[in-house]
Amino acid sequence: GAVVSQHPSWVICKSGTSVKIECRSLDFQATTMFWYRQFPKQSLMLMATSNEGSKATYEQGVEKDKFLINHASLTLSTLTVTSAHPEDSSFYICSARVGGTVSDQPQHFGDGTRLSIL
Amino acid sequence: AQRVTQPEKLLSVFKGAPVELKCNYSYSGSPELFWYVQYSRQRLQLLLRHISRESIKGFTADLNKGETSFHLKKPFAQEEDSAMYYCALSLSTGNQFYFGTGTSLTVIP
């Protein structure tokens, strides 16, 4: 149980385009999902917390206009990288927590999306 | 400020030897701590969490609030334990989750 699906797994696009990444909880409802960014050989950095039906909470230093998050349903959150540039190339990972915001519940991770901007 | 510190980026041990992956945290509230593991070409997955006080795949971790540590231990390392291990801290508000920089464990046959 507790499967999180992330799509696409790899995307390559030209500089200036916008890219949408989907994160779905397949067998549970997730009122809260998380978006991370991971650079090569580095740890995951929390970008934002996505809350169903409300605005996302962004971490310090993350541009909310650049990384648009929408959490329209209890099973889907999307991250849109707007006007992507080569420096946005990275590995983006989403996760969802069973039980919403309960702090002692673990997160379940998607497989990640490798974004390459040419 | 770095909330979770894993001092060792790389750790190599021989098969059958004990292994300890260190994790220290910084948080004044009541922490919830986790260990996640990422095997080669697989997604990040939960290994264990302090609240359940369980042993998974022979690994244990004890929360030491005095030393603000949550070290991961296994008495006899196996080759299949080779992976990337991340210590993670969840704040009591529930909406923030911080990872350490990870430790790459290699178990030498």
XYZ file of N, CA and C in Angstrom:
681
model
N 0.808 -1.207 0.000
C 0.000 0.000 0.000
C 0.838 1.250 0.000
N 0.184 2.413 0.010
C 0.822 3.722 0.058
C 1.763 3.929 -1.116
N 1.220 3.826 -2.308
C 2.026 4.014 -3.512
C 1.837 5.426 -4.047
N 2.941 6.043 -4.382
C 2.929 7.376 -4.968
C 3.499 7.283 -6.376
N 2.740 7.776 -7.319
C 3.156 7.723 -8.708
C 3.517 9.129 -9.192
N 4.625 9.232 -9.872
C 5.071 10.527 -10.361
C 5.270 10.437 -11.872
N 4.816 11.489 -12.563
C 4.870 11.450 -14.022
C 5.132 12.842 -14.580
N 5.985 13.022 -15.572
C 6.773 11.972 -16.238
C 8.010 11.610 -15.431
N 8.679 10.568 -15.814
C 9.887 10.186 -15.105
C 11.100 10.952 -15.635
N 11.000 11.390 -16.893
C 12.109 12.141 -17.474
C 11.556 13.077 -18.537
N 11.963 14.289 -18.487
C 11.506 15.236 -19.496
C 12.661 16.134 -19.918
N 12.766 16.323 -21.217
C 13.784 17.214 -21.787
C 13.045 18.279 -22.573
N 13.358 19.525 -22.341
C 12.670 20.562 -23.093
C 13.571 21.779 -23.288
N 13.103 22.646 -24.148
C 13.893 23.837 -24.478
C 13.744 24.895 -23.391
N 14.742 25.711 -23.292
C 14.713 26.816 -22.347
C 13.546 27.745 -22.672
N 12.851 28.152 -21.656
C 11.729 29.061 -21.838
C 10.371 28.390 -21.796
N 10.355 27.075 -21.909
C 9.068 26.371 -21.862
C 8.697 26.077 -20.416
N 7.426 25.744 -20.222
C 6.932 25.377 -18.888
C 6.702 23.875 -18.842
N 6.993 23.299 -17.737
C 6.906 21.843 -17.587
C 6.057 21.501 -16.370
N 5.124 20.604 -16.563
C 4.255 20.192 -15.448
C 4.609 18.773 -15.024
N 4.743 18.589 -13.728
C 5.024 17.269 -13.154
C 3.858 16.891 -12.252
N 3.378 15.665 -12.410
C 2.243 15.209 -11.614
C 2.680 14.236 -10.530
N 2.001 14.330 -9.431
C 2.247 13.423 -8.311
C 0.900 12.901 -7.833
N 0.746 11.594 -7.868
C -0.534 10.991 -7.480
C -0.356 9.970 -6.372
N -1.248 10.016 -5.428
C -1.298 8.943 -4.428
C -2.318 7.934 -4.955
N -1.875 6.709 -5.171
C -2.708 5.741 -5.892
C -3.702 5.015 -5.008
N -3.362 4.762 -3.797
C -4.242 3.937 -2.972
C -4.533 4.560 -1.616
N -4.336 5.862 -1.537
C -4.692 6.548 -0.301
C -4.915 8.023 -0.616
N -5.553 8.694 0.286
C -5.784 10.114 0.110
C -4.720 10.907 0.866
N -4.238 11.921 0.230
C -3.150 12.706 0.807
C -3.544 14.168 0.853
N -3.877 14.647 2.033
C -4.191 16.063 2.146
C -2.937 16.915 2.022
N -1.795 16.293 2.252
C -0.533 17.018 2.164
C 0.465 16.241 1.317
N 1.027 16.919 0.366
C 2.102 16.336 -0.437
C 3.287 17.285 -0.367
N 4.451 16.744 -0.624
C 5.683 17.523 -0.523
C 6.464 17.439 -1.840
N 7.090 18.529 -2.176
C 7.935 18.561 -3.368
C 9.373 18.834 -2.961
N 10.266 18.000 -3.504
C 11.690 18.119 -3.201
C 12.478 18.293 -4.497
N 13.667 18.811 -4.308
C 14.604 18.919 -5.412
C 15.903 18.271 -4.957
N 16.497 17.518 -5.843
C 17.735 16.842 -5.487
C 18.775 17.064 -6.574
N 19.881 17.669 -6.194
C 20.995 17.842 -7.112
C 21.879 16.598 -7.043
N 22.677 16.366 -8.088
C 23.517 15.164 -8.099
C 24.374 15.037 -6.847
N 24.332 13.878 -6.273
C 25.136 13.535 -5.102
C 24.833 14.433 -3.893
N 23.663 15.017 -3.876
C 23.273 15.825 -2.723
C 21.954 15.318 -2.156
N 21.599 15.867 -1.038
C 20.396 15.412 -0.368
C 19.150 16.049 -0.978
N 18.013 15.594 -0.524
C 16.757 16.178 -0.968
C 16.536 17.496 -0.232
N 16.127 18.476 -0.998
C 15.810 19.777 -0.403
C 14.317 20.031 -0.532
N 13.661 20.240 0.578
C 12.241 20.526 0.545
C 12.013 21.864 -0.150
N 11.150 21.834 -1.171
C 10.826 23.063 -1.883
C 9.544 23.682 -1.325
N 8.530 22.804 -1.193
C 7.236 23.331 -0.776
C 6.362 22.205 -0.267
N 5.405 22.603 0.517
C 4.384 21.690 1.022
C 3.083 22.026 0.319
N 2.506 21.025 -0.286
C 1.295 21.221 -1.074
C 0.082 20.792 -0.255
N -0.841 21.688 -0.054
C -2.018 21.412 0.758
C -3.271 21.397 -0.111
N -4.018 20.329 -0.012
C -5.221 20.186 -0.827
C -6.205 21.306 -0.535
N -6.610 21.963 -1.589
C -7.616 23.004 -1.465
C -7.113 24.346 -0.966
N -5.824 24.464 -0.773
C -5.300 25.761 -0.333
C -3.934 26.012 -0.964
N -3.389 27.160 -0.661
C -2.107 27.519 -1.272
C -0.974 26.682 -0.682
N 0.023 26.480 -1.518
C 1.195 25.743 -1.050
C 2.045 26.616 -0.140
N 2.772 25.969 0.718
C 3.707 26.660 1.601
C 5.115 26.435 1.066
N 5.777 27.522 0.707
C 7.094 27.411 0.092
C 8.203 27.613 1.120
N 9.282 26.898 0.912
C 10.457 27.090 1.759
C 11.180 28.376 1.349
N 11.935 28.881 2.281
C 12.675 30.111 2.028
C 13.605 29.930 0.838
N 13.579 30.907 -0.034
C 14.467 30.858 -1.193
C 13.865 30.198 -2.416
N 12.690 29.625 -2.298
C 12.027 28.993 -3.441
C 11.027 29.977 -4.027
N 11.171 30.247 -5.325
C 10.308 31.235 -5.972
C 8.935 30.639 -6.267
N 7.928 31.148 -5.630
C 6.596 30.592 -5.818
C 6.040 30.860 -7.210
N 6.498 31.937 -7.833
C 6.030 32.224 -9.193
C 6.732 31.364 -10.225
N 7.855 30.837 -9.827
C 8.636 29.985 -10.724
C 8.153 28.537 -10.639
N 7.855 28.124 -9.438
C 7.439 26.745 -9.191
C 5.994 26.770 -8.688
N 5.076 26.606 -9.632
C 3.658 26.683 -9.300
C 3.153 25.320 -8.851
N 2.506 25.319 -7.719
C 1.992 24.064 -7.163
C 0.490 24.151 -7.049
N -0.141 23.088 -7.527
C -1.587 22.997 -7.442
C -1.954 21.651 -6.838
N -2.832 21.669 -5.876
C -3.239 20.419 -5.204
C -4.761 20.384 -5.233
N -5.269 20.034 -6.407
C -6.686 20.189 -6.650
C -7.535 19.082 -6.036
N -6.937 17.937 -5.783
C -7.720 16.843 -5.209
C -6.882 16.124 -4.164
N -7.508 15.204 -3.484
C -6.816 14.495 -2.414
C -5.815 13.472 -2.930
N -5.768 13.299 -4.246
C -4.835 12.313 -4.786
C -3.892 12.887 -5.833
N -3.952 14.185 -6.061
C -3.125 14.745 -7.122
C -2.566 16.108 -6.748
N -1.266 16.221 -6.897
C -0.607 17.518 -6.781
C 0.263 17.684 -8.020
N 0.326 18.914 -8.536
C 1.168 19.166 -9.698
C 2.154 20.277 -9.393
N 3.333 20.134 -9.975
C 4.373 21.150 -9.886
C 4.654 21.609 -11.308
N 4.495 22.890 -11.557
C 4.790 23.438 -12.870
C 5.999 24.349 -12.767
N 7.034 23.999 -13.504
C 8.225 24.838 -13.579
C 8.003 25.791 -14.739
N 7.801 27.046 -14.428
C 7.461 28.015 -15.472
C 8.718 28.623 -16.084
N 8.670 28.832 -17.399
C 9.780 29.436 -18.124
C 11.111 28.823 -17.659
N 11.193 27.536 -17.860
C 12.349 26.805 -17.328
C 13.646 27.210 -18.011
N 14.713 27.228 -17.232
C 16.038 27.541 -17.734
C 16.993 26.427 -17.334
N 18.158 26.361 -17.960
C 19.091 25.259 -17.658
C 19.385 25.083 -16.167
N 19.391 26.157 -15.419
C 19.680 26.028 -13.985
C 18.554 25.340 -13.220
N 17.403 25.173 -13.879
C 16.290 24.458 -13.246
C 16.410 22.951 -13.446
N 17.361 22.553 -14.255
C 17.574 21.123 -14.478
C 17.925 20.457 -13.159
N 17.187 19.425 -12.846
C 17.390 18.769 -11.560
C 16.508 17.535 -11.493
N 16.551 16.903 -10.349
C 15.691 15.755 -10.090
C 14.642 16.216 -9.085
N 13.384 16.116 -9.477
C 12.297 16.581 -8.621
C 11.533 15.369 -8.095
N 11.326 15.368 -6.801
C 10.687 14.215 -6.166
C 9.497 14.687 -5.345
N 8.412 13.960 -5.445
C 7.263 14.294 -4.604
C 7.049 13.188 -3.586
N 6.366 13.538 -2.553
C 6.010 12.536 -1.552
C 4.652 12.890 -0.978
N 4.041 11.911 -0.377
C 2.750 12.118 0.255
C 2.745 11.421 1.597
N 2.026 12.040 2.492
C 1.985 11.483 3.843
C 0.606 10.913 4.102
N 0.546 9.666 4.497
C -0.723 9.080 4.923
C -1.120 9.742 6.232
N -2.348 10.155 6.317
C -2.770 10.778 7.564
C -2.552 12.268 7.572
N -2.309 12.861 6.399
C -2.247 14.308 6.322
C -1.033 14.882 6.995
N -1.254 15.758 7.931
C -0.130 16.491 8.500
C 0.379 15.880 9.795
N -0.068 14.724 10.136
C 0.389 14.109 11.378
C 1.892 13.900 11.302
N 2.602 14.509 12.233
C 4.047 14.573 12.089
C 4.737 13.231 12.261
N 4.105 12.279 12.923
C 4.809 11.015 13.130
C 4.531 10.011 12.020
N 3.799 10.422 11.017
C 3.553 9.529 9.896
C 4.659 9.687 8.860
N 5.144 8.591 8.309
C 6.219 8.691 7.314
C 5.681 9.188 5.986
N 6.605 9.598 5.161
C 6.241 10.001 3.812
C 6.533 8.853 2.862
N 5.762 8.810 1.800
C 5.964 7.816 0.753
C 6.319 8.554 -0.521
N 7.351 8.098 -1.159
C 7.940 8.860 -2.247
C 7.605 8.317 -3.624
N 7.530 9.256 -4.563
C 7.447 8.886 -5.956
C 8.838 8.535 -6.466
N 8.903 8.123 -7.718
C 10.177 7.728 -8.317
C 11.011 8.927 -8.752
N 10.393 10.084 -8.762
C 11.139 11.272 -9.168
C 11.002 11.569 -10.647
N 11.266 12.819 -10.988
C 11.240 13.272 -12.383
C 12.557 13.958 -12.681
N 13.233 13.451 -13.696
C 14.482 14.104 -14.101
C 14.146 15.159 -15.141
N 14.421 16.389 -14.825
C 14.130 17.499 -15.726
C 15.431 18.017 -16.314
N 15.492 18.015 -17.637
C 16.686 18.512 -18.334
C 16.264 19.639 -19.261
N 16.795 20.812 -19.030
C 16.460 21.986 -19.833
C 17.649 22.303 -20.736
N 17.365 22.348 -22.011
C 18.448 22.578 -22.981
C 18.658 24.063 -23.234
N 19.513 27.108 8.898
C 20.351 26.285 9.758
C 20.092 24.806 9.449
N 21.171 24.062 9.410
C 21.057 22.651 9.091
C 20.379 21.934 10.233
N 19.249 21.322 9.978
C 18.528 20.668 11.057
C 18.962 19.225 11.251
N 19.419 18.598 10.193
C 19.824 17.203 10.281
C 21.244 17.072 9.727
N 22.094 16.468 10.500
C 23.481 16.323 10.103
C 23.871 14.864 10.056
N 24.387 14.459 8.919
C 24.965 13.132 8.793
C 26.437 13.361 8.452
N 27.317 13.155 9.405
C 28.715 13.554 9.212
C 29.478 12.743 8.181
N 29.022 11.538 7.924
C 29.767 10.666 6.996
C 29.063 10.611 5.654
N 29.757 11.041 4.605
C 29.185 10.926 3.269
C 29.335 9.504 2.755
N 30.461 8.908 3.075
C 30.751 7.555 2.608
C 31.143 6.693 3.794
N 30.665 5.459 3.783
C 31.022 4.528 4.844
C 31.153 3.141 4.239
N 32.294 2.521 4.508
C 32.512 1.161 4.004
C 32.795 0.240 5.173
N 32.129 -0.901 5.165
C 32.367 -1.915 6.190
C 32.423 -3.276 5.514
N 33.056 -4.220 6.181
C 33.085 -5.583 5.658
C 31.812 -6.315 6.049
N 31.448 -7.241 5.212
C 30.287 -8.088 5.484
C 30.462 -8.764 6.838
N 29.402 -8.723 7.613
C 29.444 -9.336 8.936
C 29.904 -8.413 10.037
N 30.443 -7.274 9.661
C 30.911 -6.319 10.672
C 29.749 -5.437 11.125
N 29.848 -4.858 12.319
C 28.790 -3.946 12.754
C 28.876 -2.628 11.982
N 27.741 -2.005 11.851
C 27.712 -0.727 11.142
C 26.881 0.271 11.937
N 27.347 1.506 11.937
C 26.609 2.584 12.590
C 26.641 3.809 11.686
N 25.486 4.286 11.327
C 25.389 5.509 10.523
C 24.895 6.609 11.450
N 25.672 7.668 11.515
C 25.393 8.711 12.491
C 24.403 9.758 11.952
N 23.589 10.221 12.884
C 22.644 11.288 12.568
C 22.455 12.148 13.807
N 22.642 13.428 13.646
C 22.350 14.386 14.714
C 21.354 15.404 14.200
N 20.524 15.889 15.079
C 19.497 16.828 14.648
C 19.519 18.065 15.528
N 18.860 19.074 15.015
C 18.749 20.338 15.738
C 17.303 20.782 15.681
N 16.627 20.669 16.823
C 15.224 21.088 16.874
C 14.816 21.172 18.325
N 14.230 22.271 18.709
C 13.893 22.472 20.116
C 12.553 21.865 20.503
N 11.754 21.535 19.524
C 10.451 20.939 19.812
C 10.565 19.433 19.973
N 9.441 18.758 19.854
C 9.437 17.293 19.935
C 9.667 16.720 18.551
N 10.808 16.126 18.323
C 11.113 15.672 16.964
C 10.500 14.329 16.639
N 10.214 14.167 15.387
C 9.867 12.853 14.867
C 10.972 12.501 13.882
N 11.624 11.405 14.101
C 12.802 11.074 13.284
C 12.606 9.789 12.523
N 13.194 9.776 11.336
C 13.046 8.660 10.426
C 14.394 8.338 9.775
N 14.514 7.104 9.356
C 15.599 6.724 8.455
C 14.970 6.232 7.155
N 15.475 6.791 6.054
C 15.053 6.359 4.738
C 16.246 5.732 4.029
N 15.953 4.794 3.131
C 17.007 4.127 2.382
C 16.674 4.204 0.898
N 17.719 4.366 0.117
C 17.550 4.391 -1.343
C 18.542 3.424 -1.949
N 18.030 2.291 -2.408
C 18.866 1.320 -3.090
C 19.103 1.793 -4.519
N 20.111 1.230 -5.134
C 20.493 1.669 -6.468
C 19.309 1.617 -7.427
N 19.030 2.747 -8.059
C 17.984 2.852 -9.084
C 16.580 2.591 -8.540
N 16.393 2.777 -7.259
C 15.058 2.624 -6.688
C 14.644 3.910 -5.994
N 13.374 3.998 -5.685
C 12.889 5.184 -5.014
C 13.273 5.151 -3.539
N 13.184 6.304 -2.966
C 13.437 6.446 -1.539
C 12.331 5.709 -0.774
N 12.707 4.957 0.213
C 11.687 4.233 0.972
C 12.011 4.282 2.462
N 10.956 4.246 3.231
C 11.105 4.304 4.676
C 11.775 3.037 5.202
N 12.761 3.221 6.044
C 13.396 2.087 6.689
C 12.799 1.902 8.087
N 12.877 2.946 8.888
C 12.244 2.869 10.190
C 12.028 4.268 10.756
N 11.186 4.329 11.784
C 10.905 5.602 12.439
C 11.001 5.413 13.942
N 11.390 6.436 14.618
C 11.718 6.274 16.034
C 10.484 5.968 16.859
N 9.343 6.471 16.417
C 8.158 6.329 17.251
C 7.704 4.872 17.353
N 8.016 4.081 16.356
C 7.538 2.710 16.383
C 8.537 1.769 17.060
N 9.759 2.238 17.259
C 10.779 1.469 17.974
C 10.893 0.047 17.419
N 10.933 -0.030 16.122
C 10.969 -1.355 15.500
C 12.349 -1.636 14.947
N 12.546 -2.874 14.569
C 13.777 -3.280 13.903
C 13.405 -3.763 12.515
N 13.975 -3.128 11.517
C 13.675 -3.487 10.140
C 14.962 -3.942 9.471
N 14.930 -5.111 8.877
C 16.096 -5.668 8.186
C 17.316 -5.689 9.106
N 17.067 -5.853 10.379
C 18.157 -5.929 11.339
C 18.663 -4.592 11.827
N 18.113 -3.517 11.285
C 18.529 -2.176 11.679
C 17.696 -1.680 12.855
N 18.337 -0.963 13.739
C 17.646 -0.287 14.827
C 18.189 1.127 14.943
N 17.381 1.986 15.544
C 17.834 3.355 15.795
C 17.143 3.843 17.054
N 17.892 4.408 17.947
C 17.342 4.925 19.194
C 17.495 6.431 19.242
N 16.407 7.068 19.594
C 16.447 8.517 19.730
C 17.078 8.880 21.062
N 18.129 9.659 21.025
C 18.798 10.121 22.230
C 18.628 11.635 22.296
N 17.665 12.054 23.086
C 17.358 13.482 23.130
C 18.485 14.278 23.782
N 19.188 13.655 24.721
C 20.287 14.363 25.374
C 21.396 14.698 24.403
N 21.685 13.760 23.522
C 22.735 13.973 22.527
C 22.163 14.430 21.192
N 20.871 14.604 21.138
C 20.157 14.957 19.891
C 20.668 14.092 18.736
N 20.601 12.797 18.955
C 21.090 11.877 17.929
C 20.052 10.799 17.649
N 20.215 10.226 16.475
C 19.329 9.131 16.050
C 20.157 8.232 15.136
N 21.157 7.614 15.702
C 22.087 6.816 14.912
C 21.450 5.490 14.509
N 21.778 5.063 13.311
C 21.256 3.805 12.771
C 22.310 2.721 12.940
N 21.885 1.568 13.456
C 22.862 0.522 13.751
C 22.398 -0.831 13.244
N 23.384 -1.632 12.910
C 23.102 -3.025 12.563
C 24.307 -3.842 13.013
N 24.074 -4.933 13.727
C 25.211 -5.686 14.287
C 26.043 -6.418 13.244
N 25.400 -6.881 12.178
C 26.123 -7.651 11.164
C 25.691 -7.179 9.775
N 26.542 -6.434 9.131
C 26.181 -5.865 7.826
C 26.148 -6.946 6.751
N 25.212 -6.795 5.828
C 25.081 -7.698 4.686
C 25.323 -6.912 3.396
N 25.704 -7.632 2.349
C 25.987 -6.962 1.081
C 24.771 -6.187 0.570
N 23.591 -6.739 0.798
C 22.378 -6.082 0.297
C 22.034 -4.809 1.061
N 22.795 -4.531 2.102
C 22.581 -3.277 2.830
C 23.244 -2.090 2.132
N 24.056 -2.364 1.144
C 24.718 -1.276 0.418
C 23.665 -0.383 -0.219
N 23.665 0.875 0.145
C 22.638 1.811 -0.325
C 22.975 3.199 0.209
N 22.106 4.129 -0.140
C 22.199 5.486 0.393
C 21.197 5.599 1.530
N 21.644 6.096 2.656
C 20.776 6.203 3.825
C 20.601 7.674 4.201
N 19.357 8.044 4.408
C 19.048 9.420 4.787
C 18.329 9.442 6.126
N 18.802 10.297 6.975
C 18.114 10.560 8.236
C 17.188 11.752 7.990
N 15.993 11.711 8.553
C 15.044 12.790 8.297
C 14.321 13.191 9.570
N 13.993 14.462 9.614
C 13.338 15.035 10.783
C 12.023 15.664 10.357
N 10.967 15.316 11.059
C 9.681 15.943 10.822
C 9.379 16.860 11.991
N 9.037 18.102 11.674
C 8.716 19.033 12.749
C 7.341 18.709 13.329
N 7.140 19.097 14.552
C 5.886 18.747 15.229
C 4.674 19.403 14.575
N 4.926 20.442 13.766
C 3.811 21.039 13.035
C 3.330 20.110 11.932
N 4.193 19.215 11.537
C 3.823 18.222 10.533
C 4.015 18.653 9.099
N 4.278 19.916 8.876
C 4.325 20.389 7.497
C 5.717 20.583 6.942
N 6.719 20.217 7.691
C 8.077 20.353 7.169
C 8.866 19.106 7.494
N 9.677 18.736 6.541
C 10.379 17.472 6.627
C 11.771 17.718 6.089
N 12.775 17.503 6.904
C 14.139 17.829 6.508
C 14.995 16.576 6.455
N 15.777 16.487 5.406
C 16.667 15.355 5.232
C 18.105 15.752 5.525
N 18.847 14.793 6.012
C 20.286 14.968 6.099
C 20.888 14.797 4.710
N 22.180 14.977 4.632
C 22.864 14.922 3.345
C 23.082 13.497 2.856
N 22.784 12.529 3.715
C 22.877 11.150 3.278
C 24.243 10.525 3.518
N 24.235 9.239 3.746
C 25.467 8.460 3.880
C 25.401 7.285 2.924
N 26.396 7.177 2.091
C 26.457 6.057 1.161
C 27.193 4.905 1.826
N 26.470 3.842 2.070
C 27.046 2.672 2.737
C 27.429 1.611 1.706
N 28.647 1.163 1.807
C 29.111 0.057 0.966
C 29.545 -1.086 1.862
N 28.959 -2.240 1.637
C 29.335 -3.421 2.403
C 30.226 -4.276 1.506
N 31.426 -4.469 1.947
C 32.431 -5.181 1.149
C 32.327 -6.681 1.412
N 32.214 -7.465 0.348
C 32.049 -8.919 0.554
C 33.264 -9.550 1.227
